[in-house]
Coordinates of C-alpha atoms in Angstrom, one line a residue:
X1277 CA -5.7 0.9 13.0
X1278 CA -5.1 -3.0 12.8
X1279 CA -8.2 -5.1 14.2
X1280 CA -7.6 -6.7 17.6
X1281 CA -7.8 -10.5 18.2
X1282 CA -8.4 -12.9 20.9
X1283 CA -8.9 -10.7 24.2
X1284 CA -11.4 -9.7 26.5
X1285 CA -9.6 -6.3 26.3
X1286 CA -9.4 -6.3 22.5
X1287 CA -13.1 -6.8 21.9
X1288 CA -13.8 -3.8 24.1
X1289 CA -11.4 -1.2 22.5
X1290 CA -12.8 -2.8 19.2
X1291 CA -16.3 -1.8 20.5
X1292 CA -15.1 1.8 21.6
X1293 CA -13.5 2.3 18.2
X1294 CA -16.3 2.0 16.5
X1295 CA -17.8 4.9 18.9
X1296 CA -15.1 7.1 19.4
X1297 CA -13.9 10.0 17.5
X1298 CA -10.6 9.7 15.4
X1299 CA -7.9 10.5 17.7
X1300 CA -3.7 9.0 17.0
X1301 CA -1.8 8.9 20.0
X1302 CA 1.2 7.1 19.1
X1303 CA 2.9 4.5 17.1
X1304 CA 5.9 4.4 15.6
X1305 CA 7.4 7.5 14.2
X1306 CA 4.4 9.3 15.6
X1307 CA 5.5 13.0 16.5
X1308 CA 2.1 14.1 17.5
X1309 CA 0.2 14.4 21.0
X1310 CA 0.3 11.4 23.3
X1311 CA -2.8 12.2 25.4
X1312 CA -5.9 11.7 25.2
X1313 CA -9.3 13.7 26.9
X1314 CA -10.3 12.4 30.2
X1315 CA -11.8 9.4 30.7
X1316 CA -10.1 8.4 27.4
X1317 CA -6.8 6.0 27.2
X1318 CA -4.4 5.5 24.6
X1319 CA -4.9 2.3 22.8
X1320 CA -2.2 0.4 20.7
X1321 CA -3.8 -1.5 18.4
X1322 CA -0.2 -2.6 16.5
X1323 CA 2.9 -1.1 16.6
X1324 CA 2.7 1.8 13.7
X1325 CA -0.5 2.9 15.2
X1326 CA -2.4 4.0 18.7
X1327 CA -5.8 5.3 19.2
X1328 CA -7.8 7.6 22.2
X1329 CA -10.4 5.2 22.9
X1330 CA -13.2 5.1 26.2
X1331 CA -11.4 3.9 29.3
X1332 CA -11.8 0.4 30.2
X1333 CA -14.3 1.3 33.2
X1334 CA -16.4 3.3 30.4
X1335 CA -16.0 0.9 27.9
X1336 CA -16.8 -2.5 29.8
X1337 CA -20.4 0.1 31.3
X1338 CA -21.6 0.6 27.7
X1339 CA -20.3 -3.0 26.0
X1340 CA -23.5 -4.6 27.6
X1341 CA -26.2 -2.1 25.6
X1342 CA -24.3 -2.2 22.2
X1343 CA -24.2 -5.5 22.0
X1344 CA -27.9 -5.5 22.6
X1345 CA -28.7 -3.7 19.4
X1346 CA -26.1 -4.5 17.6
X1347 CA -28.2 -7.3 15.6
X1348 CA -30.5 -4.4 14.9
X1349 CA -28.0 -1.9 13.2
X1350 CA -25.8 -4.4 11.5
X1351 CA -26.0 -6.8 9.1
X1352 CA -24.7 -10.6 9.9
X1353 CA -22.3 -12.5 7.7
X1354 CA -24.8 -14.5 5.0
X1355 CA -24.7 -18.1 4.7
X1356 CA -23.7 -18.2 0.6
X1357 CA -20.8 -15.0 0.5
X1358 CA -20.2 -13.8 -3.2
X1359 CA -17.6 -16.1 -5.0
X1360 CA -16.9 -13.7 -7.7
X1361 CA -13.3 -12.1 -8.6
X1362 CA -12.1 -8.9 -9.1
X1363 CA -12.1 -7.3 -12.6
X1364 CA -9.0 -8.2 -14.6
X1365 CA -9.7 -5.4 -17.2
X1366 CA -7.8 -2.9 -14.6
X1367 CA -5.0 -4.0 -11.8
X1368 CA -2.4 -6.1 -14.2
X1369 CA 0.6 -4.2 -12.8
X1370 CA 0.6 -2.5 -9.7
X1371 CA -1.2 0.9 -9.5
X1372 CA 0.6 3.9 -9.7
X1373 CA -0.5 7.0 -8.2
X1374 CA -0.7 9.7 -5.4
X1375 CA -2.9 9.6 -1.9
X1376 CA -4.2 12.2 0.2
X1377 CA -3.8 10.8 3.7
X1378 CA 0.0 10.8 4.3
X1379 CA 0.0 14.8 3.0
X1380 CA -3.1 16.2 4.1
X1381 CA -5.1 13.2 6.6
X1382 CA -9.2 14.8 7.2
X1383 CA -7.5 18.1 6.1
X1384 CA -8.7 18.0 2.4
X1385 CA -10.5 19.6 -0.2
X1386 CA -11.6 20.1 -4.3
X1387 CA -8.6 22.4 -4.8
X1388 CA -5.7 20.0 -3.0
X1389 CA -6.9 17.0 -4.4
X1390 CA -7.0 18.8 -8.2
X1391 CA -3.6 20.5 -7.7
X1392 CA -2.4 16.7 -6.8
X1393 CA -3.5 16.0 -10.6
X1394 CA -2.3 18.8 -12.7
X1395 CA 0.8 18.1 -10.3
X1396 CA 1.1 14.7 -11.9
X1397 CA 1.2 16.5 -15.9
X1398 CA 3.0 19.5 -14.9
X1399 CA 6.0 17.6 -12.9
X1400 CA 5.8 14.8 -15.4
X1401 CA 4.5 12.0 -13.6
X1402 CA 1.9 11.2 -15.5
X1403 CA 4.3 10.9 -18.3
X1404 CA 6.2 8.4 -16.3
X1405 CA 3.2 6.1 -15.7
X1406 CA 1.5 7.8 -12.5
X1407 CA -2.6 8.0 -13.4
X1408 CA -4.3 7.5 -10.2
X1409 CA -5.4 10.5 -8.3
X1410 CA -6.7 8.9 -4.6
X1411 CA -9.0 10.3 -2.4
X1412 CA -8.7 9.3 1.2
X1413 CA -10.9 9.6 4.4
X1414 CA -13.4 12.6 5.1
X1415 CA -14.8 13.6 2.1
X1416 CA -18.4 13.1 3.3
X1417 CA -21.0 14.4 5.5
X1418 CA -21.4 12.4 8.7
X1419 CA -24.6 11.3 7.7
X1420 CA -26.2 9.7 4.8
X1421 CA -28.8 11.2 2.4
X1422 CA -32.1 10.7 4.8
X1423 CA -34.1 9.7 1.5
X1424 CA -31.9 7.8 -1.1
X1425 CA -29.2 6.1 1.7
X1426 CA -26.2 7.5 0.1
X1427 CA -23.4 8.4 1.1
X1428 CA -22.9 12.7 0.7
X1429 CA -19.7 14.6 -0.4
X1430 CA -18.9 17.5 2.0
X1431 CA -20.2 20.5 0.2
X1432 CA -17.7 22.6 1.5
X1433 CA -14.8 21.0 1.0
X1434 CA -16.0 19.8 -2.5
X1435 CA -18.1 21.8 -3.9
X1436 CA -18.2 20.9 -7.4
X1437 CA -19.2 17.2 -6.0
X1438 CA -17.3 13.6 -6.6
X1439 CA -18.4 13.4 -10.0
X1440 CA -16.9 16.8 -10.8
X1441 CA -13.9 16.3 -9.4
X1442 CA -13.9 13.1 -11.1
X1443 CA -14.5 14.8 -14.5
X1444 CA -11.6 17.8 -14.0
X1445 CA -8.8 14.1 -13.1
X1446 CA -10.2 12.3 -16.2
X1447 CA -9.9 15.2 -18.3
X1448 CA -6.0 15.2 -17.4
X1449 CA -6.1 12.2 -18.4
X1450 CA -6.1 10.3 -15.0
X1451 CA -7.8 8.3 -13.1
X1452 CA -9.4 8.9 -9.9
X1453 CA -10.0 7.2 -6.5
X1454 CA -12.2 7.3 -3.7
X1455 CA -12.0 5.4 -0.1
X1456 CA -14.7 3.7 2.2
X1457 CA -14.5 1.3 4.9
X1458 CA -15.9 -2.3 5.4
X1459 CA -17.2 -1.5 8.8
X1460 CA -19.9 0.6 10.6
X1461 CA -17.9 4.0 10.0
X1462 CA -14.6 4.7 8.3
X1463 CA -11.3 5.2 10.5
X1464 CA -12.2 8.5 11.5
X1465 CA -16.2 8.5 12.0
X1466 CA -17.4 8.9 8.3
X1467 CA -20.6 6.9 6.5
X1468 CA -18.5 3.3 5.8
X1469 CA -20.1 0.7 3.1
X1470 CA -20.9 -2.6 5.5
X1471 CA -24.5 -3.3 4.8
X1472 CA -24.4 -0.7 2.1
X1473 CA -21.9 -1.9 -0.6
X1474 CA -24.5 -2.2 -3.6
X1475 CA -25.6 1.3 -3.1
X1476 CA -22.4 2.5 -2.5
X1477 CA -20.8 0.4 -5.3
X1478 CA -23.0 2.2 -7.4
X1479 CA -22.9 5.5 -6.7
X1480 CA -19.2 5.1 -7.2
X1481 CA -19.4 4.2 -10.3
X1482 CA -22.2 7.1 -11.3
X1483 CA -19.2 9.3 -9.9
X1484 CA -16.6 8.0 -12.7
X1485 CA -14.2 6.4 -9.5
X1486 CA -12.1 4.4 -11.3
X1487 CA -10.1 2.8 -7.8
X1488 CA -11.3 1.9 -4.5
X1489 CA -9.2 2.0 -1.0
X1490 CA -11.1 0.0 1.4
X1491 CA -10.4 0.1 5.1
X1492 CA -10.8 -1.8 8.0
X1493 CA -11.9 0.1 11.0
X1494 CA -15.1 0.3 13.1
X1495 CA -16.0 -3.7 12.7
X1496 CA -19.1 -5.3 14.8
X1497 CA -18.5 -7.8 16.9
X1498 CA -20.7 -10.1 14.7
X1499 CA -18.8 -9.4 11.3
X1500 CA -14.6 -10.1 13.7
X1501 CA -13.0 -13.4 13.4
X1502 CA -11.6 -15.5 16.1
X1503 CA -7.9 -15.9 16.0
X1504 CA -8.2 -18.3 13.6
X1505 CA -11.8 -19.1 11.4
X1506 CA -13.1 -22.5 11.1
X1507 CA -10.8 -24.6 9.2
X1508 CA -8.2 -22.1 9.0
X1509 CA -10.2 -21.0 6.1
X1510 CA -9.4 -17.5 6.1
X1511 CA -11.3 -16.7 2.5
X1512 CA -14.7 -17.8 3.9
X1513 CA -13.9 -15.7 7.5
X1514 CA -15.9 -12.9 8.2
X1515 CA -13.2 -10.3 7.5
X1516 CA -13.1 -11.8 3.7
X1517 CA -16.2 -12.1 3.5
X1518 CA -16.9 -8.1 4.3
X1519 CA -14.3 -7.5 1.4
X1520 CA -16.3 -10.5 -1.5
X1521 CA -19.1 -8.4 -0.9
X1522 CA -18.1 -5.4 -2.2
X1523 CA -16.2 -6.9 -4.9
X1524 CA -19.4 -8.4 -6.4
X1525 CA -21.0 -5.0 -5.5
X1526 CA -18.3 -3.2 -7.8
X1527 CA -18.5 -6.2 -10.1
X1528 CA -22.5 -6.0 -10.4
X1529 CA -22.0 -1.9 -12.2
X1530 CA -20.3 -3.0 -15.3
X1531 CA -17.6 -0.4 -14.2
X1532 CA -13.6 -1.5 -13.9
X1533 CA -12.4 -0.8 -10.3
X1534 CA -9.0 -1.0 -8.8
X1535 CA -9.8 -3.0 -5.6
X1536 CA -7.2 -2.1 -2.6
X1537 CA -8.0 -4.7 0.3
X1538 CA -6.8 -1.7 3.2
X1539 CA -6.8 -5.0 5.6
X1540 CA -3.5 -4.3 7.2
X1541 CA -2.1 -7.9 7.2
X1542 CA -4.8 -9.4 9.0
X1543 CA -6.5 -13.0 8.5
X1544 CA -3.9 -13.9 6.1
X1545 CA -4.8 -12.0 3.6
X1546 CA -1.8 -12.8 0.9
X1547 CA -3.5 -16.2 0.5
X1548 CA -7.0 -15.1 -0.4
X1549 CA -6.3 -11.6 -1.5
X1550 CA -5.9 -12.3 -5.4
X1551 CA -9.6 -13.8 -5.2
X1552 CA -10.8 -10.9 -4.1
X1553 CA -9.0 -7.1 -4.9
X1554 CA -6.0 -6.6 -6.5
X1555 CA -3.9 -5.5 -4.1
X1556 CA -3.9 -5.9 -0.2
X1557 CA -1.9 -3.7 2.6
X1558 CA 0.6 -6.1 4.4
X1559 CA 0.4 -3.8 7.7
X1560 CA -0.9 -0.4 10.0
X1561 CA 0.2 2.2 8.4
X1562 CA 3.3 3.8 7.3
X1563 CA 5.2 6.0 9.0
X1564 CA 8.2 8.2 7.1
X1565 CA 11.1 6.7 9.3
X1566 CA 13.6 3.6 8.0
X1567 CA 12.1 1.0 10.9
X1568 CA 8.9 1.3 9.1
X1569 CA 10.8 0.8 5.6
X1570 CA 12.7 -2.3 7.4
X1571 CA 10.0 -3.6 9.5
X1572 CA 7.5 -3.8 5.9
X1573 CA 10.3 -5.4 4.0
X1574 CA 10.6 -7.9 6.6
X1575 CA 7.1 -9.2 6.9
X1576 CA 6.8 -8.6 2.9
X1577 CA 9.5 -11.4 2.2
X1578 CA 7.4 -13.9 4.1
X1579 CA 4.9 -13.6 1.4
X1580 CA 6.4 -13.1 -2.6
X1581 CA 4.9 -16.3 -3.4
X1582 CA 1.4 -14.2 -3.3
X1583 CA 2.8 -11.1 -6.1
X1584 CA 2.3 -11.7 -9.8
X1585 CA -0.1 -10.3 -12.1
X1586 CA -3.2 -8.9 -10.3
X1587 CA -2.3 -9.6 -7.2
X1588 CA 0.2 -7.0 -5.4
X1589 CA 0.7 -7.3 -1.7
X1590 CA 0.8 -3.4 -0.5
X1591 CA 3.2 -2.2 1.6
X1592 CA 1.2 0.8 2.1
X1593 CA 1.5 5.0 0.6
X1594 CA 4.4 6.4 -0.2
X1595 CA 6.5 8.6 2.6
X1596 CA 8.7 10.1 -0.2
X1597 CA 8.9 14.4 0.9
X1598 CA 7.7 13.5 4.5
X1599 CA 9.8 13.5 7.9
X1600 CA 13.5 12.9 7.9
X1601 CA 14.2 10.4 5.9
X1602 CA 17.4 10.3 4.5
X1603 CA 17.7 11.0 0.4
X1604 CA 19.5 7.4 0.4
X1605 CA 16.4 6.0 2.6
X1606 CA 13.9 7.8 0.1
X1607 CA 15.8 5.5 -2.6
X1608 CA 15.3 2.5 -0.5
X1609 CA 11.7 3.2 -0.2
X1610 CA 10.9 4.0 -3.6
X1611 CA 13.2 1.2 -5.0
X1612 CA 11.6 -1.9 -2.0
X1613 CA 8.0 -0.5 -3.3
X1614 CA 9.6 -1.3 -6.9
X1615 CA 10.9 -4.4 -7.1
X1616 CA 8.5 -5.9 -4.4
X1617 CA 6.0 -4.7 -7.3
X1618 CA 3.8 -2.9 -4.4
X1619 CA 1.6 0.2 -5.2
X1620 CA 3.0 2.9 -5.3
X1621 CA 0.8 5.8 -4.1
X1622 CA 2.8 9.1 -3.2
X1623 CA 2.0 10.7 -0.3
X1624 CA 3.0 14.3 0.3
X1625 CA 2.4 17.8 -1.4
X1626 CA 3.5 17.0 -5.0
X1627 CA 4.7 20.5 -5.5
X1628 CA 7.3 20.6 -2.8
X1629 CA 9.3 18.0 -4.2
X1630 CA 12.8 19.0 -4.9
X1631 CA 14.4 17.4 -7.9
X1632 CA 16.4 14.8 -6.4
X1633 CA 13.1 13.6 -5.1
X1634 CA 11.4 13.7 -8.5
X1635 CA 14.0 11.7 -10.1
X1636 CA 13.7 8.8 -7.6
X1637 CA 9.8 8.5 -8.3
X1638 CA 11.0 9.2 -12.0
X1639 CA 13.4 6.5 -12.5
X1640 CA 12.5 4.6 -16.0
X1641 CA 14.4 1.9 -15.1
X1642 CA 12.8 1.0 -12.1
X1643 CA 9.1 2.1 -12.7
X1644 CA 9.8 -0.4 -16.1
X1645 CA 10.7 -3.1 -13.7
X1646 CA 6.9 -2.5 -11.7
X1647 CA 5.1 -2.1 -14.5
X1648 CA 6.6 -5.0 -16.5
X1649 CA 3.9 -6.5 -18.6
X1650 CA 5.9 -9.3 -19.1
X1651 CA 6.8 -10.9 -16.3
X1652 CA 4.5 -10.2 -13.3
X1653 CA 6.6 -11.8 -10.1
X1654 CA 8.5 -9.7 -7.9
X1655 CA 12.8 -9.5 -6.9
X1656 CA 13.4 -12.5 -4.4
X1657 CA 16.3 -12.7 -1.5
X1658 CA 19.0 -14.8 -2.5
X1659 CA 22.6 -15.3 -0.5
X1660 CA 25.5 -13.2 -2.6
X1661 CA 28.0 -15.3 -1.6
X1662 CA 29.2 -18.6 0.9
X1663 CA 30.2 -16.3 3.5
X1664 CA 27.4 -14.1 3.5
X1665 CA 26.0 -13.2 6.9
X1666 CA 22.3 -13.4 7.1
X1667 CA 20.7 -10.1 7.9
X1668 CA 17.0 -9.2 8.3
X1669 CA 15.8 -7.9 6.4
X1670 CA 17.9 -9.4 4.0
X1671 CA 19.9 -7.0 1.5
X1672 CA 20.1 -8.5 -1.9
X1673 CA 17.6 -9.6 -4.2
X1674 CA 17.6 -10.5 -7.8
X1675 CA 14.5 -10.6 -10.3
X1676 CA 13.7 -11.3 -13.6
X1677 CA 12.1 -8.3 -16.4
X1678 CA 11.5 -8.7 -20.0
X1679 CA 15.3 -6.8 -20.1
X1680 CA 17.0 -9.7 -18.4
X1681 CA 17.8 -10.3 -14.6
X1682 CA 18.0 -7.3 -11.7
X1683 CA 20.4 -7.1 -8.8
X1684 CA 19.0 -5.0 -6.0
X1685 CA 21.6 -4.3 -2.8
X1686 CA 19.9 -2.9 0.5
X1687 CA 22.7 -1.7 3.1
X1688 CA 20.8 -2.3 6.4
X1689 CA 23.9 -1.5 8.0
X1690 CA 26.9 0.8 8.4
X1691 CA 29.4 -1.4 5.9
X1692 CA 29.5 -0.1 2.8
X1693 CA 31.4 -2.2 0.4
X1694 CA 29.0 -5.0 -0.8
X1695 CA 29.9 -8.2 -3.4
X1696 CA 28.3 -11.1 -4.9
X1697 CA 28.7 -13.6 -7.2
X1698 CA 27.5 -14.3 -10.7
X1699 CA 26.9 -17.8 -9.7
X1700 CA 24.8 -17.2 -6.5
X1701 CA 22.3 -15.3 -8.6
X1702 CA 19.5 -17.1 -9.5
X1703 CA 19.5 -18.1 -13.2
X1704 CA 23.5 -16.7 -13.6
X1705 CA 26.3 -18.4 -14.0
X1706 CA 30.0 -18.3 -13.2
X1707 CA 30.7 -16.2 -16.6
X1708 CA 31.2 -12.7 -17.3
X1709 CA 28.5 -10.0 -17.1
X1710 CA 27.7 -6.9 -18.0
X1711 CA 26.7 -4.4 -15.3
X1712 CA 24.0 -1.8 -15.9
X1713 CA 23.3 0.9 -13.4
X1714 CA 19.5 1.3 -12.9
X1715 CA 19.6 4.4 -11.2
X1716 CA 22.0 6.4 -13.6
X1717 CA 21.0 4.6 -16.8
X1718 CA 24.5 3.9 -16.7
X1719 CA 26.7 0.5 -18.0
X1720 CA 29.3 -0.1 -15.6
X1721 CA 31.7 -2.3 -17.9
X1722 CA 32.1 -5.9 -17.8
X1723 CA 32.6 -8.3 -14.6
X1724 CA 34.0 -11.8 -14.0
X1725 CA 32.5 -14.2 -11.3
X1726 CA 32.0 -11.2 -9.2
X1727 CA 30.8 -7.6 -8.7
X1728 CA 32.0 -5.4 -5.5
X1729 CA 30.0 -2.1 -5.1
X1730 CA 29.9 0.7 -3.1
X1731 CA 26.4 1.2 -1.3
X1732 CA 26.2 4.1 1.3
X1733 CA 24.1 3.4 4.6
X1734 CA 20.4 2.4 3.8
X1735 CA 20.8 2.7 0.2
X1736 CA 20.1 0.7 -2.7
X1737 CA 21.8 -0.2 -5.4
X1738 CA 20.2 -1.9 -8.8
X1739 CA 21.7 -3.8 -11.4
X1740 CA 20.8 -5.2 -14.5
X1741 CA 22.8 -7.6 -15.3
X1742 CA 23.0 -9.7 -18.6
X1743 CA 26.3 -11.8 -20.0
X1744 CA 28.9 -10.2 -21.9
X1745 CA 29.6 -11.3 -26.1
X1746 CA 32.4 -13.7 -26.3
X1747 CA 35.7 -12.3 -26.0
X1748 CA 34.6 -8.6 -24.5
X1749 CA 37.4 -6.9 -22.1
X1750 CA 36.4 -7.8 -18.2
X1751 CA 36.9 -4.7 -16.2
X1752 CA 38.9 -5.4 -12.8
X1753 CA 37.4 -4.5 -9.5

């Protein structure tokens, strides 16, 4: 659902967006229908993500009259935008949690969204550091309350209301999320906050939401950027400036919020992101298939310079118990979201998890690697030996914890033996080291210069690795 630039032909499936019905067509690792009604076309607006949208004749006949009210029903970028940052009393570490959209989309309700949270106690999650229980799109009524302007939960689907669903997570012990839109409507048709983020801001808050998830769909023409702002000055663009208003809006009720920028990549949102949320989606959305895992990794490595404390780049929900993915891809998914220091927000029914699948969401080792309070910057690429081929994306990756420094091995490929050197990882040296396993809490013994392992197709292996006492035995490889 990623925001068109720079063509005739973009501004008017922008404009039909924001008039059409919500309607996937395709994308990648879409399995779902590819048509769309009559008079309707399938749109790709990026690669992970097509959308039924007006045909061009119908859209270029109505483009003339919604542009003429358009300054009527929307609100124009101000002159002075809000300067003002996120809260830091919330969104250190990367949030950790579970989302209704990859398990359920519009199809939600009170008793899915509350079996999510005693989910996270009962399967221990919650135990392992998971507290946020998300909320995605469709939880209102299509229109706003005709007397106080707010926004409405769905009776039906939630009848005990936001704030008592709210109450039930907390009680757990949890926290509890809730999603808008910084447009006109949300993604698929629902009240969105542009022009409304005070009020909405505050009724959040009245609710007890502790996290936000705002999207990106259903923008004017008037609030779009060019493909590149004045300046290249992408904080003061319009698509920022939609975002620094409802910061200050969440800042202005005294109430900590999670900020998630759902921006999908666009106007360069890793170098302005920290000044405004705490974490910001890097692309469309996910889709449970490895091109998507290796596609995000990819465009994530572009931009570590962005991750520390408070500011996560997102690489979108988990697809952990969805499709086909392979147990060893799940790994790869869960571990990338890791050690990238990503949120990770499961996606899927909790309960049909199988236990191999709970233990890779599970894992101490690497959840204490995410959450490190210590040291806030995420695992970096680094060449494991002279000979190394280059691959993209690349497949090792060393970081630093408060325990010492990590070795992370993706196989991309079909070859399954993979070495590097001691003195090719970044703050190492030619010595000896010892070798902990990260996945089976496991030391592996004591290495010189080197370390061959054994990583099957599109799994990952992690390391901790810290230099062996004087005079210890060296295990041969």
């Amino acid at each position: 659902m990623l925001l068109l630039y720079g063509s005739v032909f973009a501004a008017l499936v922008l404009s039909a967006v924001a008039e059409s019905q919500f309607g996937q067509c395709g994308g990648t690792g879409w399995s779902g229908d590819t048509t769309c009604p009559s008079g309707w076309v399938c749109a790709a607006l990026n690669a992970h993500y097509s959308q039924c949208v007006p045909g061009i004749s119908s859209v270029a006949s109505t483009t003339a009259s919604q542009s003429a009210t358009r300054a009527t029903t929307t609100s124009t970028a101000p002159t002075a935008a809000p300067t003002v940052g996120p809260s830091h009393a919330t969104g250190k570490t990367p949030a950790l949690g579970w989302n209704s959209w990859n398990a359920y989309a519009c199809d939600i309700n009170e008793d899915k969204i509350l079996a999510a949270a005693n989910d996270f106690v009962s399967l221990g999650l919650a135990k392992a550091g998971y507290q946020y229980v998300n909320i995605d799109d469709c939880w209102s009524v299509k229109t706003r309350d005709a007397s106080t302007g707010r926004i409405i939960p769905d009776p039906d689907k939630f009848p005990s209301g936001i704030s008592g669903v709210a109450s039930q997570v907390h009680s757990l012990g949890l926290k509890f999320g809730i999603y808008s839109d910084a447009g006109t409507q949300t993604c698929a048709g629902y009240p969105a906050s542009l022009g409304n983020e005070e009020l909405d801001a505050a009724t959040f808050a009245e609710w007890g939401v502790d996290y936000l998830k705002y999207d990106n769909c259903n923008v004017p023409a008037n609030w779009s950027d060019a493909s590149t702002p004045p300046g290249g000055d992408w904080y003061n663009s319009n698509s920022a400036i939609r975002y620094r208003q409802m910061t200050a809006a969440l800042n202005a009720t005294g109430r900590p919020f999670h900020f998630n920028l759902c921006i999908w990549g666009n106007a360069n949102v890793w170098d302005w992101g920290a000044r405004v949320g705490h974490s910001w989606r890097m692309s469309g959305d996910a889709s449970a298939s490895w091109s998507y895992i290796t596609s995000i990794i990819t465009t994530n490595v572009q931009h570590l310079d962005s991750i520390d404390f408070y500011s996560h780049n997102d690489m979108d929900m988990m697809e952990i118990g969805n499709g086909d993915l392979t147990i060893q891809e799940q790994r790869t998914h869960f571990a990338a979201w890791a050690f990238f220091k990503s949120p990770i927000l499961l996606g899927t029914d909790l309960g049909q998890l199988n236990s191999t699948q709970l233990a890779i969401i599970t894992n101490p080792e690497l959840l204490a690697f995410h959450q490190d309070t210590t040291v806030g910057t995420p695992a970096r690429p680094f060449t494991p030996t002279s000979s190394a081929p280059t691959t993209s994306p690349p497949e090792f990756y060393s970081g630093r914890s408060v325990k010492g420094t990590h070795v992370f091995i993706i196989n991309t490929g079909n070859a399954t033996s993979k070495t590097f050197d001691f003195a090719k990882v970044p703050g190492l040296g030619s010595g000896s080291y010892k070798l902990h396993d990260m996945w089976t809490g496991k030391d592996l013994g004591t290495f010189s210069r080197s370390h061959t392992s054994t990583v099957d197709t599109h799994d990952t292996a992690a390391f901790l690795v810290t230099p062996a006492r004087h005079g210890a035995d060296v295990d041969e490889e």
